[in-house]
JSON list of C-alpha atoms in Angstrom, two decimals:
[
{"chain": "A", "resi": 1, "resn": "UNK", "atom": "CA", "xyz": [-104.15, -50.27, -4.22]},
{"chain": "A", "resi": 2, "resn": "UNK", "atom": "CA", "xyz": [-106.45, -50.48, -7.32]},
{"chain": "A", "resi": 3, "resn": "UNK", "atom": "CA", "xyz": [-106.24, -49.29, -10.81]},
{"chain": "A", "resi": 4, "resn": "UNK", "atom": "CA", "xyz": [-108.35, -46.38, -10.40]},
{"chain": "A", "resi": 5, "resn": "UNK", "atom": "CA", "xyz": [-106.03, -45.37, -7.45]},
{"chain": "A", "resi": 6, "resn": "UNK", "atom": "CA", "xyz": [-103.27, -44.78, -9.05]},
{"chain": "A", "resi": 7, "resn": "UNK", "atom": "CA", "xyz": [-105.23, -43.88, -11.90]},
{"chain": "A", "resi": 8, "resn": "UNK", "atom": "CA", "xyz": [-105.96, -41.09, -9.64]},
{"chain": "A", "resi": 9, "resn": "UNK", "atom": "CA", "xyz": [-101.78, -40.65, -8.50]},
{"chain": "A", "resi": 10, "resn": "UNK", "atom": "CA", "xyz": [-100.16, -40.38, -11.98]},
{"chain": "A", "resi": 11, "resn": "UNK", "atom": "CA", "xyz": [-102.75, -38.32, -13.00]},
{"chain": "A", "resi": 12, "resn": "UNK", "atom": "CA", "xyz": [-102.04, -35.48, -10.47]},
{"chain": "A", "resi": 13, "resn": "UNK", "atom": "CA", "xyz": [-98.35, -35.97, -11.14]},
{"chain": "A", "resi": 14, "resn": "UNK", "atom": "CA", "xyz": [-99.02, -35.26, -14.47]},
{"chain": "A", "resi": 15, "resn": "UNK", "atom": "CA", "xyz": [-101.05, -32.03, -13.42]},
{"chain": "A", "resi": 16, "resn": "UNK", "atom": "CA", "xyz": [-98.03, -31.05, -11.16]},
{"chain": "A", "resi": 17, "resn": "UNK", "atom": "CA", "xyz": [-95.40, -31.35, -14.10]},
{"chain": "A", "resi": 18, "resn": "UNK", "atom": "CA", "xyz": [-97.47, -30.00, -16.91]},
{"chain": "A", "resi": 19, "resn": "UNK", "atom": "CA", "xyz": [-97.90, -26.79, -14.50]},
{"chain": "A", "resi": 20, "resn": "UNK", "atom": "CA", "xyz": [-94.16, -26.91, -13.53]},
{"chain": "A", "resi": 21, "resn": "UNK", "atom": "CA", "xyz": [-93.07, -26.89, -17.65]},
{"chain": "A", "resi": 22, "resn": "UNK", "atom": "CA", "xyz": [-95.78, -23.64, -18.51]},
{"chain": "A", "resi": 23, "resn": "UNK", "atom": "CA", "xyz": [-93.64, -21.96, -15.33]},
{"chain": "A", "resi": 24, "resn": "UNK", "atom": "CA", "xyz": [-90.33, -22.75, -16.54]},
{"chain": "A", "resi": 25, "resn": "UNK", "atom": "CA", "xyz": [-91.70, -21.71, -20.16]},
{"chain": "A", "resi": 26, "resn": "UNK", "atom": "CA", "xyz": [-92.84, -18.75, -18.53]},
{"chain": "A", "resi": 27, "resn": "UNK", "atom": "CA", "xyz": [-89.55, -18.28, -17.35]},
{"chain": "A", "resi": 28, "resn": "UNK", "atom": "CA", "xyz": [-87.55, -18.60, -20.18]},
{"chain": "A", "resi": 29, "resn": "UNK", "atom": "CA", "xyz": [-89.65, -16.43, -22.38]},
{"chain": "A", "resi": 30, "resn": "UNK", "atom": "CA", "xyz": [-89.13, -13.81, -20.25]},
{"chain": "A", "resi": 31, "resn": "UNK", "atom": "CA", "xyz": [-85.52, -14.18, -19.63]},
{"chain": "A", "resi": 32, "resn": "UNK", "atom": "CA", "xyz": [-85.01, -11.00, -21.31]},
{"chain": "A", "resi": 33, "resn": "UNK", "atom": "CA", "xyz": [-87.42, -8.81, -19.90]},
{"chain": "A", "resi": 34, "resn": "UNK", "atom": "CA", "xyz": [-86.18, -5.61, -18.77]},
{"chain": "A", "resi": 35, "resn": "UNK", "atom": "CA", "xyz": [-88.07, -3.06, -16.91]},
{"chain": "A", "resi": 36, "resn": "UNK", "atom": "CA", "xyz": [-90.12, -0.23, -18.37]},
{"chain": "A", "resi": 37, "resn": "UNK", "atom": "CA", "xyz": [-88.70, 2.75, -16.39]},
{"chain": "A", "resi": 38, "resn": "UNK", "atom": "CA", "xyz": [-85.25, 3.32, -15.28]},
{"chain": "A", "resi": 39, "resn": "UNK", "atom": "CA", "xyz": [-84.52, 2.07, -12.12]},
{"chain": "A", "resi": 40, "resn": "UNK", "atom": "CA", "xyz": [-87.25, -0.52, -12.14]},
{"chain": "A", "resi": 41, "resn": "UNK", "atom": "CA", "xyz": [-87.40, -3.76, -11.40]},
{"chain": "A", "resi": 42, "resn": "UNK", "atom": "CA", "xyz": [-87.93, -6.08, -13.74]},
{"chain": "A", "resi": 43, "resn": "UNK", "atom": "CA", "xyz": [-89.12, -9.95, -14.66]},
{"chain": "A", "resi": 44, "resn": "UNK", "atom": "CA", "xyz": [-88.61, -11.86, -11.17]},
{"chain": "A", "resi": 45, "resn": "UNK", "atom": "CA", "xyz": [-88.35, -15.78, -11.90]},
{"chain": "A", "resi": 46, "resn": "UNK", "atom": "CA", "xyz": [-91.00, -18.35, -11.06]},
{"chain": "A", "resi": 47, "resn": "UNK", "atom": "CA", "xyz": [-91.02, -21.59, -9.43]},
{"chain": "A", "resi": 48, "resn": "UNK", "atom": "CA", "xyz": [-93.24, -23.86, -8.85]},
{"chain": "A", "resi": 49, "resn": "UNK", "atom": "CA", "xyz": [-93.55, -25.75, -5.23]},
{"chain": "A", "resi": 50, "resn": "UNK", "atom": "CA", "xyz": [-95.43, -29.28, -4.21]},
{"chain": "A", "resi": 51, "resn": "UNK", "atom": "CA", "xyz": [-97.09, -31.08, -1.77]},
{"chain": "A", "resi": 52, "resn": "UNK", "atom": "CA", "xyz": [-98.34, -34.59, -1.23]},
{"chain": "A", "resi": 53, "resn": "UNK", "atom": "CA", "xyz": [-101.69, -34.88, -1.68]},
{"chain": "A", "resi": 54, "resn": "UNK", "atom": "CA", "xyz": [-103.58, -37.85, 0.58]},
{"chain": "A", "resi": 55, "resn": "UNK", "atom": "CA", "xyz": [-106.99, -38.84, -0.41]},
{"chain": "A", "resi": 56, "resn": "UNK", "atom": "CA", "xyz": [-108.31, -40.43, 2.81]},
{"chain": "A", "resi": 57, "resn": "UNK", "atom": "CA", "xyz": [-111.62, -41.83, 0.57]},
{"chain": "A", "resi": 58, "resn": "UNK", "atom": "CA", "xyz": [-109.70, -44.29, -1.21]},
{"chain": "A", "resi": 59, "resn": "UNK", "atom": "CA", "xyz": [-106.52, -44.88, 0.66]},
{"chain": "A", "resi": 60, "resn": "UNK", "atom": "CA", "xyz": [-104.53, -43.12, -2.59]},
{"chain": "A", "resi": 61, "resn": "UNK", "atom": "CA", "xyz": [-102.12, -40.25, -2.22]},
{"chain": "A", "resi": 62, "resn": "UNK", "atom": "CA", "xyz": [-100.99, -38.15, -5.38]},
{"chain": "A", "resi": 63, "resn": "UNK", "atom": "CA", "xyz": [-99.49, -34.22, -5.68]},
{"chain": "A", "resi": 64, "resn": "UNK", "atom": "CA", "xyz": [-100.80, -30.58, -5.65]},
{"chain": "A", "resi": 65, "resn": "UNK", "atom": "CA", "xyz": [-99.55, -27.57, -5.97]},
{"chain": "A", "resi": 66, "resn": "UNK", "atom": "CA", "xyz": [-98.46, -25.39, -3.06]},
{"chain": "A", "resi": 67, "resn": "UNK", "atom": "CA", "xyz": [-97.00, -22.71, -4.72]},
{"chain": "A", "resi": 68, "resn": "UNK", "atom": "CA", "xyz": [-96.20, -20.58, -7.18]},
{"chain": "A", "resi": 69, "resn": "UNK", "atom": "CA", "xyz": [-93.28, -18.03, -5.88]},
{"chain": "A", "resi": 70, "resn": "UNK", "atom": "CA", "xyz": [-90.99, -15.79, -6.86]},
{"chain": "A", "resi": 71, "resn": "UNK", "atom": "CA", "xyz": [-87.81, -16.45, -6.38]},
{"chain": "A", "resi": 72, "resn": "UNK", "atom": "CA", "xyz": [-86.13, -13.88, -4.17]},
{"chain": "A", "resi": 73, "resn": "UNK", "atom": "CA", "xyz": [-82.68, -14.04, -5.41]},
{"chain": "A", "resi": 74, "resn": "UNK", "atom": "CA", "xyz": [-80.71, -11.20, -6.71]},
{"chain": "A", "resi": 75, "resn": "UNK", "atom": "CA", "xyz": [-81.01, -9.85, -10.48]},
{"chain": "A", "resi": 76, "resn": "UNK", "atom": "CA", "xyz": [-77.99, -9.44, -12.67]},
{"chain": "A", "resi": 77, "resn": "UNK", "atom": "CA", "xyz": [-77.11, -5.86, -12.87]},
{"chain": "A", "resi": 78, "resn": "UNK", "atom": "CA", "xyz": [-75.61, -5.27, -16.66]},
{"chain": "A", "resi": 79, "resn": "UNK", "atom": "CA", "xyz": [-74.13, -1.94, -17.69]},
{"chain": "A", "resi": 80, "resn": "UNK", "atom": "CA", "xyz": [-75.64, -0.64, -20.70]},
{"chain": "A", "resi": 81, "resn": "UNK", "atom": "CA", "xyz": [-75.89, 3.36, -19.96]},
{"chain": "A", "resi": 82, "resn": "UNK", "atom": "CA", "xyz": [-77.68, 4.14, -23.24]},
{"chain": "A", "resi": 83, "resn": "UNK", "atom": "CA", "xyz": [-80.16, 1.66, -22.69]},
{"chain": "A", "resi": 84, "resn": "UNK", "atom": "CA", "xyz": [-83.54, 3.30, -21.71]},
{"chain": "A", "resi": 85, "resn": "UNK", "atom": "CA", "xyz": [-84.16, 1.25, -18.80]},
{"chain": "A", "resi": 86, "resn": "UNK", "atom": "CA", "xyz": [-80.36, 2.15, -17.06]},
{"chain": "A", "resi": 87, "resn": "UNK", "atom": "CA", "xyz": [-80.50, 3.84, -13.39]},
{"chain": "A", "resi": 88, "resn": "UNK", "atom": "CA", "xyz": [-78.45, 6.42, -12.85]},
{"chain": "A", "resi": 89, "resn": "UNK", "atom": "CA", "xyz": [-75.03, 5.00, -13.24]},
{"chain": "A", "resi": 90, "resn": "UNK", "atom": "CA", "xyz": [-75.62, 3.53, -16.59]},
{"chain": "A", "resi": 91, "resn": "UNK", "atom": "CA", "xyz": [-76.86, -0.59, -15.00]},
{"chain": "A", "resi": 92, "resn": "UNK", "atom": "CA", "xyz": [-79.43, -2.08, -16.07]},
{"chain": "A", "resi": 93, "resn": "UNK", "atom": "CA", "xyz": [-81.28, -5.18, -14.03]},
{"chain": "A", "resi": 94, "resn": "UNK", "atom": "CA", "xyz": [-81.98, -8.31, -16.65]},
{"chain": "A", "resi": 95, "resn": "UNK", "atom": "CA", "xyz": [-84.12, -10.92, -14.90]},
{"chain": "A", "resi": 96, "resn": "UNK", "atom": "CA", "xyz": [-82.99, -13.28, -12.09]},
{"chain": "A", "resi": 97, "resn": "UNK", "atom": "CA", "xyz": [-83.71, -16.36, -14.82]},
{"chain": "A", "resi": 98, "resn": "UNK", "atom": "CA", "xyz": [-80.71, -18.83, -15.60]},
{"chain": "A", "resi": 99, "resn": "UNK", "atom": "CA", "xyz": [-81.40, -20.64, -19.26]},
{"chain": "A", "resi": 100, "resn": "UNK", "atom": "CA", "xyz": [-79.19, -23.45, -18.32]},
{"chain": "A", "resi": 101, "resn": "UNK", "atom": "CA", "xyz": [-81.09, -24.09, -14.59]},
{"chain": "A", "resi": 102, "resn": "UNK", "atom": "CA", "xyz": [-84.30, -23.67, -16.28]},
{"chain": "A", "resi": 103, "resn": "UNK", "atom": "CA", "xyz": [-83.34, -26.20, -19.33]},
{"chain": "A", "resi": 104, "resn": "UNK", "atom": "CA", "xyz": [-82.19, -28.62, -16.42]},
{"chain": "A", "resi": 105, "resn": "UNK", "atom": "CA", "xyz": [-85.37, -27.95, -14.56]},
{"chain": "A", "resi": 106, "resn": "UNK", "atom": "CA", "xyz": [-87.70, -28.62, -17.95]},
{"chain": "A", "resi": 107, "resn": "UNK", "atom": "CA", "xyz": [-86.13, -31.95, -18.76]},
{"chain": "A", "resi": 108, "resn": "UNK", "atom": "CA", "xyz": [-86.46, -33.39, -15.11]},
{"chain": "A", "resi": 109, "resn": "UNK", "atom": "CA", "xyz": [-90.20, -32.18, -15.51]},
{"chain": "A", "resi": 110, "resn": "UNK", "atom": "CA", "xyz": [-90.29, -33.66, -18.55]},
{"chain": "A", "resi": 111, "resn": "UNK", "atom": "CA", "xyz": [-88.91, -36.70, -17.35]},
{"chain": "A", "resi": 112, "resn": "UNK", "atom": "CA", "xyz": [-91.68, -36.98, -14.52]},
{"chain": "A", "resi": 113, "resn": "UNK", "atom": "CA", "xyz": [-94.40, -36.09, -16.68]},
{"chain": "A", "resi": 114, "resn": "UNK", "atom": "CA", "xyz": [-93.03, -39.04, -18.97]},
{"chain": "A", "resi": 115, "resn": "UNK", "atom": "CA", "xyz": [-92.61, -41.61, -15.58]},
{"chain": "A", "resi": 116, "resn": "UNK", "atom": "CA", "xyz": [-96.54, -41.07, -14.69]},
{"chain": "A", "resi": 117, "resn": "UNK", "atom": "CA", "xyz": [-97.38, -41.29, -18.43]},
{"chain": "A", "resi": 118, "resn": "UNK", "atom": "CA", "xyz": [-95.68, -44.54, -18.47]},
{"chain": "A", "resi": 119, "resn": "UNK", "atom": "CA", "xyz": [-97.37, -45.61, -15.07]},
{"chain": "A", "resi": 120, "resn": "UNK", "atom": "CA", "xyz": [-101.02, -44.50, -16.73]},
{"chain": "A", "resi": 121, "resn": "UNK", "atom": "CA", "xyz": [-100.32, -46.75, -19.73]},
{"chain": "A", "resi": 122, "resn": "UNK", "atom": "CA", "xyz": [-99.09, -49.69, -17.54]},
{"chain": "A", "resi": 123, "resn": "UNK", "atom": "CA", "xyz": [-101.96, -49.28, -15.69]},
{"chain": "A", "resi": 124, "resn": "UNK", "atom": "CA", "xyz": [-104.27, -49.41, -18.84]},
{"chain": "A", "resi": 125, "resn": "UNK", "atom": "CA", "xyz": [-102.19, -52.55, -20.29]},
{"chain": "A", "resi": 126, "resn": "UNK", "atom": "CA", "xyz": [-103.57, -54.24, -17.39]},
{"chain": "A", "resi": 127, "resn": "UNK", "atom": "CA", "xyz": [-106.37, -53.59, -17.21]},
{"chain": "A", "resi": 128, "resn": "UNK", "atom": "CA", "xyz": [-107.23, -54.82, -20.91]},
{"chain": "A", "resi": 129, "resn": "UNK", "atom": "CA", "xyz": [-105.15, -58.07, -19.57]},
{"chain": "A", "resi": 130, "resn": "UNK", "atom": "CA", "xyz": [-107.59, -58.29, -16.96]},
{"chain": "A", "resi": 131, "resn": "UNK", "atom": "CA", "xyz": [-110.57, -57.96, -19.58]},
{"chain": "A", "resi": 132, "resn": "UNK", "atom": "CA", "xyz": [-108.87, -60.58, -21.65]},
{"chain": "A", "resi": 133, "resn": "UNK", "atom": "CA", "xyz": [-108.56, -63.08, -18.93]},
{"chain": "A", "resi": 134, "resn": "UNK", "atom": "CA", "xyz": [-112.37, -62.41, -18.19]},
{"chain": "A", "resi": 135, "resn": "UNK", "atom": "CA", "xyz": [-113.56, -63.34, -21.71]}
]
């Protein structure tokens, strides 16, 4: 594999985790979103998917998006009946979003984005080896 390969590879990694942190971001700033009418429902959490990306042209192979999705599981159902957003028996749904999961989630992203950062500059150390040994 050349330089410009996996160039190409860390680069999309660092596409895929840059995306992943602005949906965990997302995520977290909404953590206490509430619906606007009673009964509604309100902020549903985000995650981001991925799939291996193969570029056939140069042999390389790197990541892209799949998805964005909500995720389907349940929302916590708090009782506050004076709040203006309670149903009918006083509960109110607060978002299905987890600080702790999504802090876990944002320093393994951050992690990945740092592992491909790390690869890129590798990458660029040798090439200016190469250019050295050329002179």
């Amino acid at each position: 594999m050349d330089l410009k390969t996996s160039l190409g590879i860390s680069a999309s990694g660092l596409r895929a985790q840059s995306l992943r942190m602005r949906v965990i971001a997302e995520n977290l700033a909404n953590q206490d979103s509430v619906a606007e009418a009673p009964g509604g429902t309100p902020y549903r959490r985000r995650v981001a998917s991925f799939a291996a990306a193969v570029d056939r042209a140069n042999g390389g192979a790197g990541v892209k998006v799949r998805s964005i999705e909500a995720d389907r599981s349940d929302f916590i159902r708090v009782y506050q009946p004076g709040h203006p957003a309670a149903d009918g028996k006083g509960y109110v749904l607060k978002p299905n979003v987890n600080a702790l999961v999504e802090t876990a989630d944002m320093k393994a992203a951050q992690h990945s984005y740092e592992a491909n950062l790390n690869a890129i500059e590798a990458a660029k150390a040798m090439t200016m080896r190469t250019i050295d040994l050329l002179k």
